[in-house]
Amino acid sequence: MIKTGIIGGAGYTAGELLRLLINHPEVEITFVHSGSNAGNKITAVHSGLLGETDLVFTDSLELLPAIDLLFFCTAHGDTKKFIDSHELPASLKIIDLSTDYRAKRDDHDFVYGLPELNHDDIVKAQHIANPGCFATAIQLAVLPLAKNGLLNEVHVNAITGSTGAGVKPGSTTHFSWRNDNISVYKAFEHQHLAEITQSIKQLQSSFEAPINFIPVRGDFARGIFATVYTECDLTIEEAKKLYSDYYLAHPFTIVADSNPDLKQVINTNKCVLHLEKHGNKLLIISVIDNLLKGASGQAVHNMNLIFGLPENTGLKLKPIAF
């Protein structure tokens, strides 16, 4: 059994991670750390796990030497602070769901954990930086083009559910404001643009074109629906073959003939892509669950890879459908 610990156990991503790990056949959850909830039952915060676990939050790290893998579901900036201020076992594997180590730098050895891009490096890695949710949906929409040196200026409009803003309430997540409402935020300046550009240039080093990204807050709880288009000389048949070939070995990314909807992917680790050609423009629709494929499901996928398990272990999940 893979013995795991979680730092930052009270948020939405931690709740989804716990749900997956509790039902994972090869995992034992050793501790769930939360300073603000220490002593409380996990189900007092994650009520959907009622009847599935008797785990209790702790603020102790005494079991840290006993685990194989540590997940960070912390606020951005807090993972690095924790690692810098604690002496961690040399053999400890880490999967960080924050932004702290997504940028490649000489001062860390974290591998960017997008399996459809870095599968072979993830298998050999000790430390994984889990991608952002918008970044996952957008990258999966364009990686086959970049791989073949065909990516031009990119235009993206992507709408996300309120869980993408985290569990702490704010003026734009309050029900009375968010319900029956949409709004644009961080237009052309979203923080995920850096990791998206980094991945594109990994495959297409000559890429210098803009990525025109308009993020939108949706009036639903979870999911990302991204529409991406770029100029492309391929026929639709050629484009579909390019995408199908690229994702052939990747079980969670599906190229669909029919126009997708969010309910096909919510509660799953899938990304569904759909391609259309309009004149000289290639339209790619990309839909994911922001908490699973965009966060905790992808973290478990990465765990499976670094421990040599089948990629879909513990991730054979049912879409909500209705």
CSV table of N, CA, C and O in Angstrom, one decimal, residues 148-243:
chain,number,residue,atom,x,y,z
A,148,ASN,N,3.4,19.3,-33.7
A,148,ASN,CA,3.7,19.3,-35.1
A,148,ASN,C,4.1,20.6,-35.7
A,148,ASN,O,4.1,20.8,-36.9
A,149,GLY,N,4.4,21.6,-34.8
A,149,GLY,CA,4.9,22.9,-35.3
A,149,GLY,C,3.8,23.7,-36.0
A,149,GLY,O,4.2,24.5,-36.8
A,150,LEU,N,2.5,23.5,-35.7
A,150,LEU,CA,1.5,24.1,-36.5
A,150,LEU,C,0.7,25.1,-35.7
A,150,LEU,O,-0.3,25.7,-36.2
A,151,LEU,N,1.1,25.4,-34.5
A,151,LEU,CA,0.3,26.3,-33.7
A,151,LEU,C,0.6,27.8,-34.0
A,151,LEU,O,1.8,28.2,-34.0
A,152,ASN,N,-0.5,28.5,-34.2
A,152,ASN,CA,-0.4,30.0,-34.5
A,152,ASN,C,-1.0,30.7,-33.3
A,152,ASN,O,-1.3,30.1,-32.3
A,153,GLU,N,-1.3,32.0,-33.5
A,153,GLU,CA,-2.0,32.8,-32.5
A,153,GLU,C,-3.2,32.0,-32.0
A,153,GLU,O,-4.0,31.5,-32.8
A,154,VAL,N,-3.4,32.0,-30.6
A,154,VAL,CA,-4.5,31.2,-30.0
A,154,VAL,C,-5.5,32.1,-29.4
A,154,VAL,O,-5.1,33.1,-28.7
A,155,HIS,N,-6.8,31.8,-29.6
A,155,HIS,CA,-7.8,32.6,-29.0
A,155,HIS,C,-8.6,31.6,-28.1
A,155,HIS,O,-9.1,30.6,-28.5
A,156,VAL,N,-8.8,32.0,-26.8
A,156,VAL,CA,-9.5,31.1,-25.9
A,156,VAL,C,-10.6,31.9,-25.1
A,156,VAL,O,-10.3,33.0,-24.6
A,157,ASN,N,-11.8,31.3,-25.0
A,157,ASN,CA,-12.8,31.7,-24.1
A,157,ASN,C,-13.1,30.5,-23.2
A,157,ASN,O,-13.5,29.5,-23.8
A,158,ALA,N,-13.0,30.6,-21.9
A,158,ALA,CA,-13.2,29.4,-21.1
A,158,ALA,C,-14.0,29.8,-19.8
A,158,ALA,O,-13.6,30.8,-19.2
A,159,ILE,N,-15.1,29.1,-19.6
A,159,ILE,CA,-15.9,29.4,-18.4
A,159,ILE,C,-15.8,28.3,-17.4
A,159,ILE,O,-15.7,27.1,-17.7
A,160,THR,N,-15.6,28.8,-16.1
A,160,THR,CA,-15.3,27.8,-15.0
A,160,THR,C,-16.4,27.9,-13.9
A,160,THR,O,-17.0,29.0,-13.7
A,161,GLY,N,-16.5,26.8,-13.2
A,161,GLY,CA,-17.4,26.8,-12.1
A,161,GLY,C,-16.9,27.5,-10.9
A,161,GLY,O,-15.7,27.8,-10.8
A,162,SER,N,-17.7,27.7,-9.9
A,162,SER,CA,-17.3,28.5,-8.7
A,162,SER,C,-16.3,27.8,-7.8
A,162,SER,O,-15.6,28.5,-7.1
A,163,THR,N,-16.3,26.5,-7.9
A,163,THR,CA,-15.3,25.8,-7.1
A,163,THR,C,-13.8,26.1,-7.5
A,163,THR,O,-12.9,25.9,-6.7
A,164,GLY,N,-13.7,26.6,-8.7
A,164,GLY,CA,-12.3,27.0,-9.1
A,164,GLY,C,-11.7,28.1,-8.3
A,164,GLY,O,-10.5,28.3,-8.3
A,165,ALA,N,-12.6,28.9,-7.6
A,165,ALA,CA,-12.1,30.0,-6.8
A,165,ALA,C,-11.7,29.5,-5.3
A,165,ALA,O,-11.3,30.4,-4.5
A,166,GLY,N,-11.9,28.3,-5.0
A,166,GLY,CA,-11.6,27.8,-3.7
A,166,GLY,C,-12.7,27.8,-2.7
A,166,GLY,O,-13.8,28.4,-3.0
A,167,VAL,N,-12.5,27.2,-1.5
A,167,VAL,CA,-13.5,27.1,-0.6
A,167,VAL,C,-13.8,28.3,0.2
A,167,VAL,O,-14.9,28.5,0.7
A,168,LYS,N,-12.9,29.3,0.3
A,168,LYS,CA,-13.1,30.5,1.1
A,168,LYS,C,-14.0,31.4,0.4
A,168,LYS,O,-13.8,31.8,-0.8
A,169,PRO,N,-15.1,31.8,1.0
A,169,PRO,CA,-16.1,32.6,0.3
A,169,PRO,C,-15.6,34.0,0.0
A,169,PRO,O,-14.7,34.6,0.6
A,170,GLY,N,-16.1,34.5,-1.2
A,170,GLY,CA,-15.7,35.9,-1.6
A,170,GLY,C,-16.8,36.5,-2.3
A,170,GLY,O,-17.9,35.9,-2.6
A,171,SER,N,-16.7,37.8,-2.7
A,171,SER,CA,-17.8,38.5,-3.2
A,171,SER,C,-18.2,37.9,-4.6
A,171,SER,O,-19.4,38.0,-4.9
A,172,THR,N,-17.3,37.3,-5.3
A,172,THR,CA,-17.7,36.7,-6.6
A,172,THR,C,-18.0,35.2,-6.5
A,172,THR,O,-18.3,34.6,-7.6
A,173,THR,N,-18.0,34.7,-5.3
A,173,THR,CA,-18.5,33.3,-5.2
A,173,THR,C,-19.7,33.2,-4.3
A,173,THR,O,-20.3,32.1,-4.2
A,174,HIS,N,-20.2,34.2,-3.7
A,174,HIS,CA,-21.4,34.2,-2.9
A,174,HIS,C,-22.6,33.8,-3.8
A,174,HIS,O,-22.7,34.3,-5.0
A,175,PHE,N,-23.4,33.0,-3.4
A,175,PHE,CA,-24.5,32.4,-4.2
A,175,PHE,C,-25.4,33.5,-4.8
A,175,PHE,O,-25.7,33.5,-6.0
A,176,SER,N,-25.7,34.5,-4.0
A,176,SER,CA,-26.7,35.5,-4.5
A,176,SER,C,-26.1,36.4,-5.7
A,176,SER,O,-26.8,36.9,-6.5
A,177,TRP,N,-24.7,36.4,-5.7
A,177,TRP,CA,-24.1,37.1,-6.8
A,177,TRP,C,-23.8,36.2,-8.0
A,177,TRP,O,-24.0,36.5,-9.2
A,178,ARG,N,-23.3,35.0,-7.7
A,178,ARG,CA,-22.9,34.1,-8.8
A,178,ARG,C,-24.0,33.4,-9.5
A,178,ARG,O,-24.0,33.2,-10.7
A,179,ASN,N,-25.1,33.1,-8.8
A,179,ASN,CA,-26.3,32.5,-9.4
A,179,ASN,C,-26.9,33.3,-10.5
A,179,ASN,O,-27.1,34.5,-10.3
A,180,ASP,N,-27.2,32.7,-11.6
A,180,ASP,CA,-27.8,33.4,-12.8
A,180,ASP,C,-27.0,34.6,-13.2
A,180,ASP,O,-27.5,35.6,-13.6
A,181,ASN,N,-25.6,34.4,-13.2
A,181,ASN,CA,-24.7,35.5,-13.5
A,181,ASN,C,-23.5,34.9,-14.2
A,181,ASN,O,-23.1,33.8,-13.9
A,182,ILE,N,-22.8,35.7,-15.0
A,182,ILE,CA,-21.5,35.4,-15.5
A,182,ILE,C,-20.7,36.7,-15.6
A,182,ILE,O,-21.3,37.8,-15.6
A,183,SER,N,-19.4,36.6,-15.5
A,183,SER,CA,-18.5,37.8,-15.6
A,183,SER,C,-17.1,37.3,-16.0
A,183,SER,O,-16.7,36.2,-15.8
A,184,VAL,N,-16.4,38.3,-16.7
A,184,VAL,CA,-15.0,38.1,-17.1
A,184,VAL,C,-14.1,38.6,-16.0
A,184,VAL,O,-14.4,39.5,-15.3
A,185,TYR,N,-13.0,37.9,-15.9
A,185,TYR,CA,-11.9,38.3,-14.9
A,185,TYR,C,-10.6,38.0,-15.5
A,185,TYR,O,-10.4,37.0,-16.2
A,186,LYS,N,-9.6,38.8,-15.1
A,186,LYS,CA,-8.2,38.6,-15.5
A,186,LYS,C,-8.0,38.4,-17.0
A,186,LYS,O,-7.2,37.5,-17.4
A,187,ALA,N,-8.7,39.1,-17.8
A,187,ALA,CA,-8.7,39.0,-19.3
A,187,ALA,C,-7.2,39.2,-19.7
A,187,ALA,O,-6.6,40.2,-19.4
A,188,PHE,N,-6.7,38.3,-20.5
A,188,PHE,CA,-5.4,38.4,-21.1
A,188,PHE,C,-4.2,38.3,-20.1
A,188,PHE,O,-3.1,38.4,-20.4
A,189,GLU,N,-4.6,38.1,-18.8
A,189,GLU,CA,-3.5,38.2,-17.7
A,189,GLU,C,-3.6,37.1,-16.7
A,189,GLU,O,-3.0,37.1,-15.7
A,190,HIS,N,-4.4,36.0,-17.0
A,190,HIS,CA,-4.5,34.9,-16.1
A,190,HIS,C,-3.2,34.3,-15.8
A,190,HIS,O,-2.4,34.1,-16.6
A,191,GLN,N,-3.0,33.9,-14.5
A,191,GLN,CA,-1.8,33.3,-14.1
A,191,GLN,C,-1.4,32.0,-14.7
A,191,GLN,O,-0.2,31.6,-14.8
A,192,HIS,N,-2.4,31.3,-15.3
A,192,HIS,CA,-2.1,30.0,-15.9
A,192,HIS,C,-1.5,30.2,-17.3
A,192,HIS,O,-1.0,29.2,-17.9
A,193,LEU,N,-1.4,31.4,-17.8
A,193,LEU,CA,-0.8,31.6,-19.1
A,193,LEU,C,0.7,31.3,-19.1
A,193,LEU,O,1.2,30.8,-20.1
A,194,ALA,N,1.3,31.5,-18.0
A,194,ALA,CA,2.8,31.2,-17.9
A,194,ALA,C,3.0,29.7,-18.2
A,194,ALA,O,3.9,29.3,-18.9
A,195,GLU,N,2.3,28.8,-17.5
A,195,GLU,CA,2.5,27.4,-17.7
A,195,GLU,C,2.1,26.9,-19.0
A,195,GLU,O,2.7,26.0,-19.6
A,196,ILE,N,1.0,27.5,-19.5
A,196,ILE,CA,0.5,27.1,-20.9
A,196,ILE,C,1.6,27.4,-21.9
A,196,ILE,O,2.0,26.6,-22.8
A,197,THR,N,2.2,28.6,-21.8
A,197,THR,CA,3.2,29.0,-22.8
A,197,THR,C,4.5,28.1,-22.6
A,197,THR,O,5.1,27.7,-23.6
A,198,GLN,N,4.8,27.8,-21.4
A,198,GLN,CA,6.0,27.0,-21.1
A,198,GLN,C,5.8,25.6,-21.8
A,198,GLN,O,6.7,25.1,-22.4
A,199,SER,N,4.6,25.0,-21.7
A,199,SER,CA,4.4,23.7,-22.3
A,199,SER,C,4.4,23.8,-23.8
A,199,SER,O,4.9,22.9,-24.5
A,200,ILE,N,3.7,24.8,-24.4
A,200,ILE,CA,3.7,24.9,-25.8
A,200,ILE,C,5.1,25.0,-26.4
A,200,ILE,O,5.5,24.4,-27.4
A,201,LYS,N,6.0,25.9,-25.7
A,201,LYS,CA,7.3,26.1,-26.2
A,201,LYS,C,8.2,24.8,-26.0
A,201,LYS,O,9.2,24.6,-26.7
A,202,GLN,N,7.8,23.9,-25.1
A,202,GLN,CA,8.5,22.7,-24.9
A,202,GLN,C,8.3,21.8,-26.2
A,202,GLN,O,9.3,21.1,-26.6
A,203,LEU,N,7.2,21.9,-26.8
A,203,LEU,CA,6.9,21.1,-28.1
A,203,LEU,C,7.2,21.9,-29.3
A,203,LEU,O,7.7,21.4,-30.3
A,204,GLN,N,7.0,23.2,-29.3
A,204,GLN,CA,7.2,24.1,-30.5
A,204,GLN,C,8.0,25.3,-30.0
A,204,GLN,O,7.5,26.3,-29.7
A,205,SER,N,9.3,25.1,-30.0
A,205,SER,CA,10.2,26.1,-29.5
A,205,SER,C,10.1,27.5,-30.2
A,205,SER,O,10.5,28.5,-29.6
A,206,SER,N,9.7,27.5,-31.4
A,206,SER,CA,9.6,28.7,-32.2
A,206,SER,C,8.3,29.5,-31.9
A,206,SER,O,8.1,30.6,-32.4
A,207,PHE,N,7.4,29.0,-31.0
A,207,PHE,CA,6.2,29.7,-30.8
A,207,PHE,C,6.4,31.0,-30.0
A,207,PHE,O,6.9,31.0,-28.9
A,208,GLU,N,5.9,32.1,-30.6
A,208,GLU,CA,6.0,33.4,-30.0
A,208,GLU,C,4.7,34.2,-30.2
A,208,GLU,O,4.7,35.4,-29.8
A,209,ALA,N,3.7,33.5,-30.6
A,209,ALA,CA,2.4,34.2,-30.9
A,209,ALA,C,1.6,34.4,-29.6
A,209,ALA,O,1.9,33.8,-28.6
A,210,PRO,N,0.7,35.4,-29.6
A,210,PRO,CA,-0.1,35.6,-28.4
A,210,PRO,C,-1.1,34.4,-28.1
A,210,PRO,O,-1.5,33.7,-29.0
A,211,ILE,N,-1.4,34.3,-26.8
A,211,ILE,CA,-2.5,33.4,-26.4
A,211,ILE,C,-3.5,34.3,-25.7
A,211,ILE,O,-3.3,34.9,-24.7
A,212,ASN,N,-4.6,34.6,-26.5
A,212,ASN,CA,-5.6,35.6,-26.1
A,212,ASN,C,-6.6,34.8,-25.3
A,212,ASN,O,-7.6,34.3,-25.8
A,213,PHE,N,-6.5,34.9,-23.9
A,213,PHE,CA,-7.3,34.1,-23.0
A,213,PHE,C,-8.3,35.0,-22.3
A,213,PHE,O,-7.9,35.9,-21.5
A,214,ILE,N,-9.6,34.7,-22.4
A,214,ILE,CA,-10.6,35.4,-21.7
A,214,ILE,C,-11.3,34.4,-20.7
A,214,ILE,O,-12.1,33.6,-21.1
A,215,PRO,N,-10.9,34.4,-19.4
A,215,PRO,CA,-11.6,33.6,-18.4
A,215,PRO,C,-12.9,34.1,-18.0
A,215,PRO,O,-13.1,35.4,-17.9
A,216,VAL,N,-13.9,33.3,-17.8
A,216,VAL,CA,-15.2,33.7,-17.5
A,216,VAL,C,-15.7,32.9,-16.2
A,216,VAL,O,-15.5,31.7,-16.1
A,217,ARG,N,-16.3,33.6,-15.3
A,217,ARG,CA,-16.9,32.9,-14.1
A,217,ARG,C,-18.3,32.5,-14.5
A,217,ARG,O,-19.1,33.2,-15.0
A,218,GLY,N,-18.6,31.2,-14.3
A,218,GLY,CA,-19.9,30.6,-14.6
A,218,GLY,C,-20.8,30.5,-13.4
A,218,GLY,O,-20.3,30.6,-12.2
A,219,ASP,N,-22.1,30.3,-13.6
A,219,ASP,CA,-23.0,30.2,-12.6
A,219,ASP,C,-23.3,28.8,-12.2
A,219,ASP,O,-24.5,28.4,-11.9
A,220,PHE,N,-22.3,27.9,-12.2
A,220,PHE,CA,-22.4,26.5,-11.8
A,220,PHE,C,-21.2,26.2,-10.9
A,220,PHE,O,-20.3,27.0,-10.8
A,221,ALA,N,-21.3,25.0,-10.3
A,221,ALA,CA,-20.3,24.7,-9.2
A,221,ALA,C,-19.0,24.2,-9.8
A,221,ALA,O,-17.9,24.6,-9.3
A,222,ARG,N,-19.0,23.3,-10.8
A,222,ARG,CA,-17.8,22.7,-11.2
A,222,ARG,C,-17.8,22.4,-12.7
A,222,ARG,O,-18.8,22.2,-13.3
A,223,GLY,N,-16.6,22.4,-13.2
A,223,GLY,CA,-16.4,22.1,-14.7
A,223,GLY,C,-15.7,23.3,-15.4
A,223,GLY,O,-15.8,24.5,-14.9
A,224,ILE,N,-15.1,23.0,-16.5
A,224,ILE,CA,-14.5,24.1,-17.4
A,224,ILE,C,-14.9,23.7,-18.8
A,224,ILE,O,-14.8,22.6,-19.2
A,225,PHE,N,-15.5,24.7,-19.5
A,225,PHE,CA,-15.9,24.6,-20.9
A,225,PHE,C,-15.1,25.6,-21.7
A,225,PHE,O,-15.3,26.8,-21.6
A,226,ALA,N,-14.1,25.1,-22.4
A,226,ALA,CA,-13.1,26.0,-23.1
A,226,ALA,C,-13.4,25.9,-24.6
A,226,ALA,O,-13.4,24.8,-25.2
A,227,THR,N,-13.5,27.0,-25.3
A,227,THR,CA,-13.5,27.1,-26.7
A,227,THR,C,-12.2,27.8,-27.2
A,227,THR,O,-11.9,28.9,-26.8
A,228,VAL,N,-11.5,27.1,-28.0
A,228,VAL,CA,-10.2,27.5,-28.5
A,228,VAL,C,-10.2,27.5,-30.0
A,228,VAL,O,-10.6,26.6,-30.6
A,229,TYR,N,-9.6,28.6,-30.6
A,229,TYR,CA,-9.5,28.5,-32.1
A,229,TYR,C,-8.2,29.2,-32.5
A,229,TYR,O,-7.6,30.0,-31.8
A,230,THR,N,-7.7,28.7,-33.6
A,230,THR,CA,-6.5,29.2,-34.2
A,230,THR,C,-6.5,29.0,-35.7
A,230,THR,O,-7.3,28.1,-36.2
A,231,GLU,N,-5.8,29.8,-36.5
A,231,GLU,CA,-5.7,29.5,-37.9
A,231,GLU,C,-4.9,28.3,-38.2
A,231,GLU,O,-3.9,28.0,-37.6
A,232,CYS,N,-5.5,27.5,-39.1
A,232,CYS,CA,-4.9,26.2,-39.4
A,232,CYS,C,-5.2,25.7,-40.8
A,232,CYS,O,-6.4,25.8,-41.3
A,233,ASP,N,-4.2,25.3,-41.6
A,233,ASP,CA,-4.4,24.9,-43.0
A,233,ASP,C,-4.8,23.4,-43.1
A,233,ASP,O,-5.2,23.0,-44.2
A,234,LEU,N,-4.9,22.7,-42.0
A,234,LEU,CA,-5.3,21.3,-42.1
A,234,LEU,C,-6.7,21.1,-42.4
A,234,LEU,O,-7.6,22.0,-42.0
A,235,THR,N,-7.1,20.1,-43.1
A,235,THR,CA,-8.5,19.7,-43.3
A,235,THR,C,-9.0,19.2,-42.0
A,235,THR,O,-8.2,18.8,-41.1
A,236,ILE,N,-10.3,19.1,-41.8
A,236,ILE,CA,-10.9,18.6,-40.5
A,236,ILE,C,-10.5,17.1,-40.4
A,236,ILE,O,-10.2,16.7,-39.2
A,237,GLU,N,-10.4,16.4,-41.4
A,237,GLU,CA,-10.0,15.0,-41.4
A,237,GLU,C,-8.5,14.9,-40.9
A,237,GLU,O,-8.2,14.0,-40.1
A,238,GLU,N,-7.7,15.7,-41.5
A,238,GLU,CA,-6.3,15.7,-41.1
A,238,GLU,C,-6.1,16.1,-39.6
A,238,GLU,O,-5.3,15.6,-38.9
A,239,ALA,N,-6.9,17.1,-39.2
A,239,ALA,CA,-6.8,17.6,-37.8
A,239,ALA,C,-7.2,16.5,-36.8
A,239,ALA,O,-6.6,16.3,-35.8
A,240,LYS,N,-8.3,15.8,-37.1
A,240,LYS,CA,-8.8,14.8,-36.3
A,240,LYS,C,-7.8,13.6,-36.1
A,240,LYS,O,-7.6,13.1,-35.1
A,241,LYS,N,-7.2,13.3,-37.2
A,241,LYS,CA,-6.2,12.3,-37.2
A,241,LYS,C,-5.0,12.7,-36.4
A,241,LYS,O,-4.4,11.9,-35.6
A,242,LEU,N,-4.6,14.0,-36.5
A,242,LEU,CA,-3.5,14.5,-35.7
A,242,LEU,C,-3.7,14.4,-34.2
A,242,LEU,O,-2.9,13.9,-33.4
A,243,TYR,N,-5.0,14.7,-33.8
A,243,TYR,CA,-5.3,14.7,-32.4
A,243,TYR,C,-5.5,13.2,-31.9
A,243,TYR,O,-5.1,12.9,-30.8
